[in-house]
JSON list of C-alpha atoms in Angstrom, two decimals:
[
{"chain": "A", "resi": 1, "resn": "ALA", "atom": "CA", "xyz": [-9.62, -1.94, 13.90]},
{"chain": "A", "resi": 2, "resn": "GLN", "atom": "CA", "xyz": [-13.80, -2.75, 14.16]},
{"chain": "A", "resi": 3, "resn": "LYS", "atom": "CA", "xyz": [-14.18, -5.02, 16.65]},
{"chain": "A", "resi": 4, "resn": "ILE", "atom": "CA", "xyz": [-18.18, -6.14, 15.60]},
{"chain": "A", "resi": 5, "resn": "THR", "atom": "CA", "xyz": [-18.70, -5.48, 11.57]},
{"chain": "A", "resi": 6, "resn": "GLN", "atom": "CA", "xyz": [-22.51, -5.79, 10.15]},
{"chain": "A", "resi": 7, "resn": "THR", "atom": "CA", "xyz": [-22.23, -4.00, 6.62]},
{"chain": "A", "resi": 8, "resn": "GLN", "atom": "CA", "xyz": [-25.60, -4.03, 5.87]},
{"chain": "A", "resi": 9, "resn": "PRO", "atom": "CA", "xyz": [-27.38, -0.87, 7.31]},
{"chain": "A", "resi": 10, "resn": "GLY", "atom": "CA", "xyz": [-30.91, -2.28, 5.55]},
{"chain": "A", "resi": 11, "resn": "MET", "atom": "CA", "xyz": [-32.26, -4.82, 4.47]},
{"chain": "A", "resi": 12, "resn": "PHE", "atom": "CA", "xyz": [-36.53, -5.73, 2.64]},
{"chain": "A", "resi": 13, "resn": "VAL", "atom": "CA", "xyz": [-37.22, -9.26, 3.17]},
{"chain": "A", "resi": 14, "resn": "GLN", "atom": "CA", "xyz": [-40.95, -10.51, 2.08]},
{"chain": "A", "resi": 15, "resn": "GLU", "atom": "CA", "xyz": [-42.72, -12.41, 4.70]},
{"chain": "A", "resi": 16, "resn": "LYS", "atom": "CA", "xyz": [-42.50, -16.43, 4.48]},
{"chain": "A", "resi": 17, "resn": "GLU", "atom": "CA", "xyz": [-38.46, -15.74, 3.15]},
{"chain": "A", "resi": 18, "resn": "ALA", "atom": "CA", "xyz": [-35.63, -16.71, 5.00]},
{"chain": "A", "resi": 19, "resn": "VAL", "atom": "CA", "xyz": [-32.65, -13.89, 5.79]},
{"chain": "A", "resi": 20, "resn": "THR", "atom": "CA", "xyz": [-29.28, -13.86, 6.68]},
{"chain": "A", "resi": 21, "resn": "LEU", "atom": "CA", "xyz": [-27.76, -10.76, 8.52]},
{"chain": "A", "resi": 22, "resn": "ASP", "atom": "CA", "xyz": [-24.45, -10.31, 7.96]},
{"chain": "A", "resi": 23, "resn": "CYS", "atom": "CA", "xyz": [-21.71, -10.08, 11.29]},
{"chain": "A", "resi": 24, "resn": "THR", "atom": "CA", "xyz": [-18.43, -10.62, 11.27]},
{"chain": "A", "resi": 25, "resn": "TYR", "atom": "CA", "xyz": [-16.08, -10.05, 13.99]},
{"chain": "A", "resi": 26, "resn": "ASP", "atom": "CA", "xyz": [-12.31, -9.35, 14.92]},
{"chain": "A", "resi": 27, "resn": "THR", "atom": "CA", "xyz": [-10.50, -11.25, 17.92]},
{"chain": "A", "resi": 28, "resn": "SER", "atom": "CA", "xyz": [-7.13, -12.64, 18.48]},
{"chain": "A", "resi": 29, "resn": "ASP", "atom": "CA", "xyz": [-8.80, -14.33, 21.65]},
{"chain": "A", "resi": 30, "resn": "PRO", "atom": "CA", "xyz": [-9.49, -17.79, 20.55]},
{"chain": "A", "resi": 31, "resn": "SER", "atom": "CA", "xyz": [-12.15, -17.84, 23.55]},
{"chain": "A", "resi": 32, "resn": "TYR", "atom": "CA", "xyz": [-15.23, -15.83, 22.86]},
{"chain": "A", "resi": 33, "resn": "GLY", "atom": "CA", "xyz": [-18.85, -15.53, 22.43]},
{"chain": "A", "resi": 34, "resn": "LEU", "atom": "CA", "xyz": [-21.13, -13.94, 19.99]},
{"chain": "A", "resi": 35, "resn": "PHE", "atom": "CA", "xyz": [-24.67, -12.97, 20.29]},
{"chain": "A", "resi": 36, "resn": "TRP", "atom": "CA", "xyz": [-27.36, -11.47, 18.41]},
{"chain": "A", "resi": 37, "resn": "TYR", "atom": "CA", "xyz": [-30.00, -8.89, 19.72]},
{"chain": "A", "resi": 38, "resn": "LYS", "atom": "CA", "xyz": [-33.42, -7.92, 17.89]},
{"chain": "A", "resi": 39, "resn": "GLN", "atom": "CA", "xyz": [-34.14, -4.28, 19.01]},
{"chain": "A", "resi": 40, "resn": "PRO", "atom": "CA", "xyz": [-37.78, -3.28, 17.87]},
{"chain": "A", "resi": 41, "resn": "SER", "atom": "CA", "xyz": [-38.69, 0.00, 17.92]},
{"chain": "A", "resi": 42, "resn": "SER", "atom": "CA", "xyz": [-40.48, 0.11, 21.28]},
{"chain": "A", "resi": 43, "resn": "GLY", "atom": "CA", "xyz": [-36.59, 0.30, 22.03]},
{"chain": "A", "resi": 44, "resn": "GLU", "atom": "CA", "xyz": [-35.78, -3.22, 24.42]},
{"chain": "A", "resi": 45, "resn": "MET", "atom": "CA", "xyz": [-32.99, -5.74, 23.60]},
{"chain": "A", "resi": 46, "resn": "ILE", "atom": "CA", "xyz": [-34.62, -8.82, 22.73]},
{"chain": "A", "resi": 47, "resn": "PHE", "atom": "CA", "xyz": [-31.87, -11.87, 23.47]},
{"chain": "A", "resi": 48, "resn": "LEU", "atom": "CA", "xyz": [-32.23, -13.76, 20.20]},
{"chain": "A", "resi": 49, "resn": "ILE", "atom": "CA", "xyz": [-28.92, -16.49, 20.55]},
{"chain": "A", "resi": 50, "resn": "TYR", "atom": "CA", "xyz": [-25.92, -16.95, 21.24]},
{"chain": "A", "resi": 51, "resn": "GLN", "atom": "CA", "xyz": [-22.41, -19.19, 19.96]},
{"chain": "A", "resi": 52, "resn": "GLY", "atom": "CA", "xyz": [-19.59, -19.66, 22.09]},
{"chain": "A", "resi": 53, "resn": "SER", "atom": "CA", "xyz": [-15.97, -20.30, 19.75]},
{"chain": "A", "resi": 54, "resn": "TYR", "atom": "CA", "xyz": [-15.97, -23.92, 21.25]},
{"chain": "A", "resi": 55, "resn": "ASP", "atom": "CA", "xyz": [-18.98, -24.84, 20.44]},
{"chain": "A", "resi": 56, "resn": "GLN", "atom": "CA", "xyz": [-18.81, -27.30, 17.57]},
{"chain": "A", "resi": 57, "resn": "GLN", "atom": "CA", "xyz": [-22.40, -27.21, 16.65]},
{"chain": "A", "resi": 58, "resn": "ASN", "atom": "CA", "xyz": [-24.04, -23.95, 15.14]},
{"chain": "A", "resi": 59, "resn": "ALA", "atom": "CA", "xyz": [-26.58, -22.92, 17.25]},
{"chain": "A", "resi": 60, "resn": "THR", "atom": "CA", "xyz": [-29.98, -22.47, 16.73]},
{"chain": "A", "resi": 61, "resn": "GLU", "atom": "CA", "xyz": [-33.26, -21.22, 18.63]},
{"chain": "A", "resi": 62, "resn": "GLY", "atom": "CA", "xyz": [-36.63, -21.56, 16.89]},
{"chain": "A", "resi": 63, "resn": "ARG", "atom": "CA", "xyz": [-36.75, -19.91, 13.58]},
{"chain": "A", "resi": 64, "resn": "TYR", "atom": "CA", "xyz": [-33.52, -18.22, 14.70]},
{"chain": "A", "resi": 65, "resn": "SER", "atom": "CA", "xyz": [-29.73, -20.14, 13.38]},
{"chain": "A", "resi": 66, "resn": "LEU", "atom": "CA", "xyz": [-26.54, -18.72, 13.82]},
{"chain": "A", "resi": 67, "resn": "ASN", "atom": "CA", "xyz": [-24.21, -19.57, 10.88]},
{"chain": "A", "resi": 68, "resn": "PHE", "atom": "CA", "xyz": [-20.69, -19.77, 12.51]},
{"chain": "A", "resi": 69, "resn": "GLN", "atom": "CA", "xyz": [-18.11, -19.88, 10.45]},
{"chain": "A", "resi": 70, "resn": "LYS", "atom": "CA", "xyz": [-15.52, -19.58, 12.74]},
{"chain": "A", "resi": 71, "resn": "ALA", "atom": "CA", "xyz": [-12.01, -19.62, 9.52]},
{"chain": "A", "resi": 72, "resn": "ARG", "atom": "CA", "xyz": [-13.60, -16.50, 8.11]},
{"chain": "A", "resi": 73, "resn": "LYS", "atom": "CA", "xyz": [-14.26, -15.16, 11.68]},
{"chain": "A", "resi": 74, "resn": "SER", "atom": "CA", "xyz": [-18.39, -14.76, 10.30]},
{"chain": "A", "resi": 75, "resn": "ALA", "atom": "CA", "xyz": [-21.60, -15.12, 12.84]},
{"chain": "A", "resi": 76, "resn": "ASN", "atom": "CA", "xyz": [-24.22, -14.48, 10.14]},
{"chain": "A", "resi": 77, "resn": "LEU", "atom": "CA", "xyz": [-28.00, -14.58, 11.76]},
{"chain": "A", "resi": 78, "resn": "VAL", "atom": "CA", "xyz": [-30.28, -16.87, 9.80]},
{"chain": "A", "resi": 79, "resn": "ILE", "atom": "CA", "xyz": [-34.16, -16.14, 10.23]},
{"chain": "A", "resi": 80, "resn": "SER", "atom": "CA", "xyz": [-36.45, -18.45, 8.63]},
{"chain": "A", "resi": 81, "resn": "ALA", "atom": "CA", "xyz": [-39.79, -17.48, 7.79]},
{"chain": "A", "resi": 82, "resn": "SER", "atom": "CA", "xyz": [-40.02, -14.13, 8.07]},
{"chain": "A", "resi": 83, "resn": "GLN", "atom": "CA", "xyz": [-43.00, -12.77, 9.69]},
{"chain": "A", "resi": 84, "resn": "LEU", "atom": "CA", "xyz": [-44.04, -8.96, 10.20]},
{"chain": "A", "resi": 85, "resn": "GLY", "atom": "CA", "xyz": [-43.40, -8.89, 13.89]},
{"chain": "A", "resi": 86, "resn": "ASP", "atom": "CA", "xyz": [-39.46, -9.81, 12.68]},
{"chain": "A", "resi": 87, "resn": "SER", "atom": "CA", "xyz": [-39.22, -6.19, 11.57]},
{"chain": "A", "resi": 88, "resn": "ALA", "atom": "CA", "xyz": [-36.56, -4.65, 14.04]},
{"chain": "A", "resi": 89, "resn": "MET", "atom": "CA", "xyz": [-32.98, -3.48, 14.28]},
{"chain": "A", "resi": 90, "resn": "TYR", "atom": "CA", "xyz": [-30.62, -6.76, 15.09]},
{"chain": "A", "resi": 91, "resn": "PHE", "atom": "CA", "xyz": [-27.35, -6.31, 16.45]},
{"chain": "A", "resi": 92, "resn": "CYS", "atom": "CA", "xyz": [-24.27, -8.63, 16.40]},
{"chain": "A", "resi": 93, "resn": "ALA", "atom": "CA", "xyz": [-21.89, -8.52, 19.37]},
{"chain": "A", "resi": 94, "resn": "MET", "atom": "CA", "xyz": [-18.96, -10.39, 20.87]},
{"chain": "A", "resi": 95, "resn": "ARG", "atom": "CA", "xyz": [-17.43, -10.88, 24.39]},
{"chain": "A", "resi": 96, "resn": "GLU", "atom": "CA", "xyz": [-13.67, -11.86, 24.36]},
{"chain": "A", "resi": 97, "resn": "GLY", "atom": "CA", "xyz": [-12.18, -13.89, 26.98]},
{"chain": "A", "resi": 98, "resn": "ARG", "atom": "CA", "xyz": [-11.95, -16.86, 29.28]},
{"chain": "A", "resi": 99, "resn": "GLY", "atom": "CA", "xyz": [-13.85, -16.85, 32.16]},
{"chain": "A", "resi": 100, "resn": "THR", "atom": "CA", "xyz": [-15.96, -14.30, 29.59]},
{"chain": "A", "resi": 101, "resn": "GLY", "atom": "CA", "xyz": [-19.22, -14.58, 31.67]},
{"chain": "A", "resi": 102, "resn": "ARG", "atom": "CA", "xyz": [-18.43, -10.82, 33.39]},
{"chain": "A", "resi": 103, "resn": "ARG", "atom": "CA", "xyz": [-17.24, -9.48, 30.25]},
{"chain": "A", "resi": 104, "resn": "ALA", "atom": "CA", "xyz": [-18.35, -6.79, 28.32]},
{"chain": "A", "resi": 105, "resn": "LEU", "atom": "CA", "xyz": [-20.41, -6.56, 25.15]},
{"chain": "A", "resi": 106, "resn": "THR", "atom": "CA", "xyz": [-18.79, -5.14, 21.87]},
{"chain": "A", "resi": 107, "resn": "PHE", "atom": "CA", "xyz": [-22.08, -4.06, 19.80]},
{"chain": "A", "resi": 108, "resn": "GLY", "atom": "CA", "xyz": [-22.05, -3.38, 15.54]},
{"chain": "A", "resi": 109, "resn": "SER", "atom": "CA", "xyz": [-23.68, -0.82, 14.49]},
{"chain": "A", "resi": 110, "resn": "GLY", "atom": "CA", "xyz": [-27.02, -2.78, 13.43]},
{"chain": "A", "resi": 111, "resn": "THR", "atom": "CA", "xyz": [-28.96, -3.94, 10.68]},
{"chain": "A", "resi": 112, "resn": "ARG", "atom": "CA", "xyz": [-32.48, -2.93, 10.30]},
{"chain": "A", "resi": 113, "resn": "LEU", "atom": "CA", "xyz": [-34.64, -5.24, 8.60]},
{"chain": "A", "resi": 114, "resn": "GLN", "atom": "CA", "xyz": [-38.16, -4.82, 7.27]},
{"chain": "A", "resi": 115, "resn": "VAL", "atom": "CA", "xyz": [-40.27, -7.98, 6.40]},
{"chain": "A", "resi": 116, "resn": "GLN", "atom": "CA", "xyz": [-42.36, -6.99, 3.64]},
{"chain": "A", "resi": 117, "resn": "PRO", "atom": "CA", "xyz": [-46.15, -8.43, 3.48]},
{"chain": "B", "resi": 1, "resn": "GLU", "atom": "CA", "xyz": [-39.79, -16.44, 32.06]},
{"chain": "B", "resi": 2, "resn": "PRO", "atom": "CA", "xyz": [-37.88, -14.93, 34.53]},
{"chain": "B", "resi": 3, "resn": "GLU", "atom": "CA", "xyz": [-36.87, -11.18, 33.13]},
{"chain": "B", "resi": 4, "resn": "VAL", "atom": "CA", "xyz": [-34.66, -8.16, 33.69]},
{"chain": "B", "resi": 5, "resn": "THR", "atom": "CA", "xyz": [-36.79, -5.25, 34.67]},
{"chain": "B", "resi": 6, "resn": "GLN", "atom": "CA", "xyz": [-35.82, -1.04, 34.77]},
{"chain": "B", "resi": 7, "resn": "THR", "atom": "CA", "xyz": [-37.54, 1.63, 36.46]},
{"chain": "B", "resi": 8, "resn": "PRO", "atom": "CA", "xyz": [-38.37, 4.24, 35.62]},
{"chain": "B", "resi": 9, "resn": "SER", "atom": "CA", "xyz": [-38.95, 3.60, 31.68]},
{"chain": "B", "resi": 10, "resn": "HIS", "atom": "CA", "xyz": [-38.36, 7.07, 30.93]},
{"chain": "B", "resi": 11, "resn": "GLN", "atom": "CA", "xyz": [-37.19, 10.16, 32.87]},
{"chain": "B", "resi": 12, "resn": "VAL", "atom": "CA", "xyz": [-36.41, 13.63, 31.92]},
{"chain": "B", "resi": 13, "resn": "THR", "atom": "CA", "xyz": [-34.55, 15.78, 34.23]},
{"chain": "B", "resi": 14, "resn": "GLN", "atom": "CA", "xyz": [-32.79, 19.52, 33.99]},
{"chain": "B", "resi": 15, "resn": "MET", "atom": "CA", "xyz": [-28.91, 19.70, 33.23]},
{"chain": "B", "resi": 16, "resn": "GLY", "atom": "CA", "xyz": [-27.06, 19.46, 36.24]},
{"chain": "B", "resi": 17, "resn": "GLN", "atom": "CA", "xyz": [-29.59, 16.96, 38.28]},
{"chain": "B", "resi": 18, "resn": "GLU", "atom": "CA", "xyz": [-28.73, 14.06, 39.80]},
{"chain": "B", "resi": 19, "resn": "VAL", "atom": "CA", "xyz": [-30.47, 10.78, 38.72]},
{"chain": "B", "resi": 20, "resn": "ILE", "atom": "CA", "xyz": [-30.91, 7.55, 39.59]},
{"chain": "B", "resi": 21, "resn": "LEU", "atom": "CA", "xyz": [-32.15, 4.32, 37.32]},
{"chain": "B", "resi": 22, "resn": "ARG", "atom": "CA", "xyz": [-33.16, 1.18, 39.12]},
{"chain": "B", "resi": 23, "resn": "CYS", "atom": "CA", "xyz": [-32.80, -2.22, 37.51]},
{"chain": "B", "resi": 24, "resn": "VAL", "atom": "CA", "xyz": [-33.67, -5.77, 39.06]},
{"chain": "B", "resi": 25, "resn": "PRO", "atom": "CA", "xyz": [-31.60, -8.35, 37.44]},
{"chain": "B", "resi": 26, "resn": "ILE", "atom": "CA", "xyz": [-32.68, -11.50, 36.97]},
{"chain": "B", "resi": 27, "resn": "SER", "atom": "CA", "xyz": [-32.68, -13.62, 40.86]},
{"chain": "B", "resi": 28, "resn": "ASN", "atom": "CA", "xyz": [-29.64, -16.19, 40.30]},
{"chain": "B", "resi": 29, "resn": "HIS", "atom": "CA", "xyz": [-27.79, -14.11, 38.03]},
{"chain": "B", "resi": 30, "resn": "LEU", "atom": "CA", "xyz": [-24.20, -13.34, 38.71]},
{"chain": "B", "resi": 31, "resn": "TYR", "atom": "CA", "xyz": [-22.80, -10.87, 36.61]},
{"chain": "B", "resi": 32, "resn": "PHE", "atom": "CA", "xyz": [-24.60, -7.20, 36.24]},
{"chain": "B", "resi": 33, "resn": "TYR", "atom": "CA", "xyz": [-24.20, -4.38, 33.80]},
{"chain": "B", "resi": 34, "resn": "TRP", "atom": "CA", "xyz": [-25.20, -1.47, 32.42]},
{"chain": "B", "resi": 35, "resn": "TYR", "atom": "CA", "xyz": [-25.31, 0.03, 28.39]},
{"chain": "B", "resi": 36, "resn": "ARG", "atom": "CA", "xyz": [-26.29, 3.52, 26.95]},
{"chain": "B", "resi": 37, "resn": "GLN", "atom": "CA", "xyz": [-27.56, 3.43, 23.48]},
{"chain": "B", "resi": 38, "resn": "ILE", "atom": "CA", "xyz": [-27.29, 7.37, 22.40]},
{"chain": "B", "resi": 39, "resn": "LEU", "atom": "CA", "xyz": [-30.48, 7.73, 19.99]},
{"chain": "B", "resi": 40, "resn": "GLY", "atom": "CA", "xyz": [-29.48, 6.36, 16.55]},
{"chain": "B", "resi": 41, "resn": "GLN", "atom": "CA", "xyz": [-25.96, 4.92, 17.49]},
{"chain": "B", "resi": 42, "resn": "LYS", "atom": "CA", "xyz": [-24.40, 1.65, 18.55]},
{"chain": "B", "resi": 43, "resn": "VAL", "atom": "CA", "xyz": [-24.88, 0.30, 22.00]},
{"chain": "B", "resi": 44, "resn": "GLU", "atom": "CA", "xyz": [-22.44, 0.92, 24.29]},
{"chain": "B", "resi": 45, "resn": "PHE", "atom": "CA", "xyz": [-20.58, -0.96, 27.46]},
{"chain": "B", "resi": 46, "resn": "LEU", "atom": "CA", "xyz": [-20.32, 1.23, 30.23]},
{"chain": "B", "resi": 47, "resn": "VAL", "atom": "CA", "xyz": [-19.89, -0.68, 33.37]},
{"chain": "B", "resi": 48, "resn": "SER", "atom": "CA", "xyz": [-19.79, -4.54, 34.88]},
{"chain": "B", "resi": 49, "resn": "PHE", "atom": "CA", "xyz": [-20.28, -5.35, 38.35]},
{"chain": "B", "resi": 50, "resn": "TYR", "atom": "CA", "xyz": [-19.66, -9.05, 40.27]},
{"chain": "B", "resi": 51, "resn": "ASN", "atom": "CA", "xyz": [-19.00, -10.34, 43.16]},
{"chain": "B", "resi": 52, "resn": "ASN", "atom": "CA", "xyz": [-20.51, -6.64, 44.87]},
{"chain": "B", "resi": 53, "resn": "GLU", "atom": "CA", "xyz": [-17.67, -4.71, 43.07]},
{"chain": "B", "resi": 54, "resn": "ILE", "atom": "CA", "xyz": [-17.07, -3.29, 39.72]},
{"chain": "B", "resi": 55, "resn": "SER", "atom": "CA", "xyz": [-15.35, -5.51, 37.54]},
{"chain": "B", "resi": 56, "resn": "GLU", "atom": "CA", "xyz": [-14.65, -3.57, 34.22]},
{"chain": "B", "resi": 57, "resn": "LYS", "atom": "CA", "xyz": [-15.85, -0.07, 33.25]},
{"chain": "B", "resi": 58, "resn": "SER", "atom": "CA", "xyz": [-15.41, 1.28, 30.03]},
{"chain": "B", "resi": 59, "resn": "GLU", "atom": "CA", "xyz": [-13.91, 5.06, 29.66]},
{"chain": "B", "resi": 60, "resn": "ILE", "atom": "CA", "xyz": [-17.46, 6.59, 29.41]},
{"chain": "B", "resi": 61, "resn": "PHE", "atom": "CA", "xyz": [-17.96, 5.46, 33.31]},
{"chain": "B", "resi": 62, "resn": "ASP", "atom": "CA", "xyz": [-16.33, 9.00, 34.57]},
{"chain": "B", "resi": 63, "resn": "ASP", "atom": "CA", "xyz": [-16.38, 10.01, 38.20]},
{"chain": "B", "resi": 64, "resn": "GLN", "atom": "CA", "xyz": [-19.73, 11.23, 37.58]},
{"chain": "B", "resi": 65, "resn": "PHE", "atom": "CA", "xyz": [-21.54, 7.82, 37.42]},
{"chain": "B", "resi": 66, "resn": "SER", "atom": "CA", "xyz": [-21.37, 5.35, 40.31]},
{"chain": "B", "resi": 67, "resn": "VAL", "atom": "CA", "xyz": [-23.27, 1.78, 40.71]},
{"chain": "B", "resi": 68, "resn": "GLU", "atom": "CA", "xyz": [-24.66, 0.09, 43.27]},
{"chain": "B", "resi": 69, "resn": "ARG", "atom": "CA", "xyz": [-26.55, -3.07, 44.71]},
{"chain": "B", "resi": 70, "resn": "PRO", "atom": "CA", "xyz": [-27.97, -2.00, 47.84]},
{"chain": "B", "resi": 71, "resn": "ASP", "atom": "CA", "xyz": [-30.27, -4.93, 49.22]},
{"chain": "B", "resi": 72, "resn": "GLY", "atom": "CA", "xyz": [-28.92, -7.92, 47.21]},
{"chain": "B", "resi": 73, "resn": "SER", "atom": "CA", "xyz": [-31.66, -7.33, 44.26]},
{"chain": "B", "resi": 74, "resn": "ASN", "atom": "CA", "xyz": [-31.32, -4.17, 42.92]},
{"chain": "B", "resi": 75, "resn": "PHE", "atom": "CA", "xyz": [-28.79, -2.66, 40.88]},
{"chain": "B", "resi": 76, "resn": "THR", "atom": "CA", "xyz": [-28.98, 0.59, 40.44]},
{"chain": "B", "resi": 77, "resn": "LEU", "atom": "CA", "xyz": [-26.56, 3.76, 38.45]},
{"chain": "B", "resi": 78, "resn": "LYS", "atom": "CA", "xyz": [-26.22, 7.23, 39.54]},
{"chain": "B", "resi": 79, "resn": "ILE", "atom": "CA", "xyz": [-25.39, 10.20, 37.50]},
{"chain": "B", "resi": 80, "resn": "ARG", "atom": "CA", "xyz": [-24.35, 12.78, 39.98]},
{"chain": "B", "resi": 81, "resn": "SER", "atom": "CA", "xyz": [-24.54, 15.46, 37.52]},
{"chain": "B", "resi": 82, "resn": "THR", "atom": "CA", "xyz": [-26.47, 15.21, 34.08]},
{"chain": "B", "resi": 83, "resn": "LYS", "atom": "CA", "xyz": [-25.16, 17.04, 31.18]},
{"chain": "B", "resi": 84, "resn": "LEU", "atom": "CA", "xyz": [-26.92, 17.15, 27.80]},
{"chain": "B", "resi": 85, "resn": "GLU", "atom": "CA", "xyz": [-24.90, 14.31, 26.34]},
{"chain": "B", "resi": 86, "resn": "ASP", "atom": "CA", "xyz": [-25.75, 12.00, 28.92]},
{"chain": "B", "resi": 87, "resn": "SER", "atom": "CA", "xyz": [-29.37, 11.91, 27.33]},
{"chain": "B", "resi": 88, "resn": "ALA", "atom": "CA", "xyz": [-29.50, 8.60, 25.88]},
{"chain": "B", "resi": 89, "resn": "MET", "atom": "CA", "xyz": [-31.28, 4.65, 26.24]},
{"chain": "B", "resi": 90, "resn": "TYR", "atom": "CA", "xyz": [-29.60, 2.69, 29.41]},
{"chain": "B", "resi": 91, "resn": "PHE", "atom": "CA", "xyz": [-29.90, -0.48, 29.39]},
{"chain": "B", "resi": 92, "resn": "CYS", "atom": "CA", "xyz": [-29.75, -2.74, 32.31]},
{"chain": "B", "resi": 93, "resn": "ALA", "atom": "CA", "xyz": [-28.51, -6.66, 31.89]},
{"chain": "B", "resi": 94, "resn": "SER", "atom": "CA", "xyz": [-27.60, -9.74, 33.79]},
{"chain": "B", "resi": 95, "resn": "GLY", "atom": "CA", "xyz": [-25.91, -13.12, 33.33]},
{"chain": "B", "resi": 96, "resn": "VAL", "atom": "CA", "xyz": [-24.60, -16.48, 34.29]},
{"chain": "B", "resi": 97, "resn": "GLY", "atom": "CA", "xyz": [-22.55, -18.09, 31.94]},
{"chain": "B", "resi": 98, "resn": "GLY", "atom": "CA", "xyz": [-22.62, -17.08, 28.29]},
{"chain": "B", "resi": 99, "resn": "GLU", "atom": "CA", "xyz": [-25.92, -15.45, 28.09]},
{"chain": "B", "resi": 100, "resn": "LEU", "atom": "CA", "xyz": [-26.45, -12.00, 28.74]},
{"chain": "B", "resi": 101, "resn": "PHE", "atom": "CA", "xyz": [-30.70, -10.61, 28.90]},
{"chain": "B", "resi": 102, "resn": "PHE", "atom": "CA", "xyz": [-30.84, -7.15, 29.08]},
{"chain": "B", "resi": 103, "resn": "GLY", "atom": "CA", "xyz": [-33.93, -5.32, 30.36]},
{"chain": "B", "resi": 104, "resn": "GLU", "atom": "CA", "xyz": [-36.33, -2.76, 28.57]},
{"chain": "B", "resi": 105, "resn": "GLY", "atom": "CA", "xyz": [-34.44, 0.16, 29.16]},
{"chain": "B", "resi": 106, "resn": "SER", "atom": "CA", "xyz": [-34.42, 3.80, 30.77]},
{"chain": "B", "resi": 107, "resn": "ARG", "atom": "CA", "xyz": [-34.84, 6.43, 28.68]},
{"chain": "B", "resi": 108, "resn": "LEU", "atom": "CA", "xyz": [-33.49, 9.72, 30.19]},
{"chain": "B", "resi": 109, "resn": "THR", "atom": "CA", "xyz": [-33.79, 12.83, 28.62]},
{"chain": "B", "resi": 110, "resn": "VAL", "atom": "CA", "xyz": [-31.86, 16.11, 29.75]},
{"chain": "B", "resi": 111, "resn": "LEU", "atom": "CA", "xyz": [-32.76, 19.27, 29.17]}
]
């Protein structure tokens, strides 16, 4: 079974609008972390946001917020006020286990976001 | 802002040659990783390194791969005898606690 599922291979959004990128995950471990990364066409992986499974509040970083719904095992990324520079591939990833600092991330297949003027 | 740096940004090599990819992790980080991404595909975990030893490795990380932290700052990935299917973007990452930061990647092309 896929540990991370991103069901939207591609998304379009108008500049200045908000967009939600979906991510669902599968784990039986009560302790895990969820990540979102942005990969522009230049190829680098840019860390956006992190949510721990025990965090009480949804993570936010500037225009990025993570809509964490634990019971549904979903960790959707919300980008508010989209900008042309947000056009990129977006990856959701998970790390499982307590003391998880050293554990590997499992990545989803990504969603390509295109922001239109 | 501190960042993970990788060299070279792009390397072209002949099949069967040895390649060393270099990384300088963020200085106070404790955990170091190599991942790879074949063009158009998912990012795949290769190996993690903690306390001067490998803490976890994937099936991809076979005997042709090795990692070292030779001098307390650099973290290297060696591919002993490259194959065509090793062509990919290789990412180094480092972390402490929850967050994990990636370098800009080293694109390896095996001819």
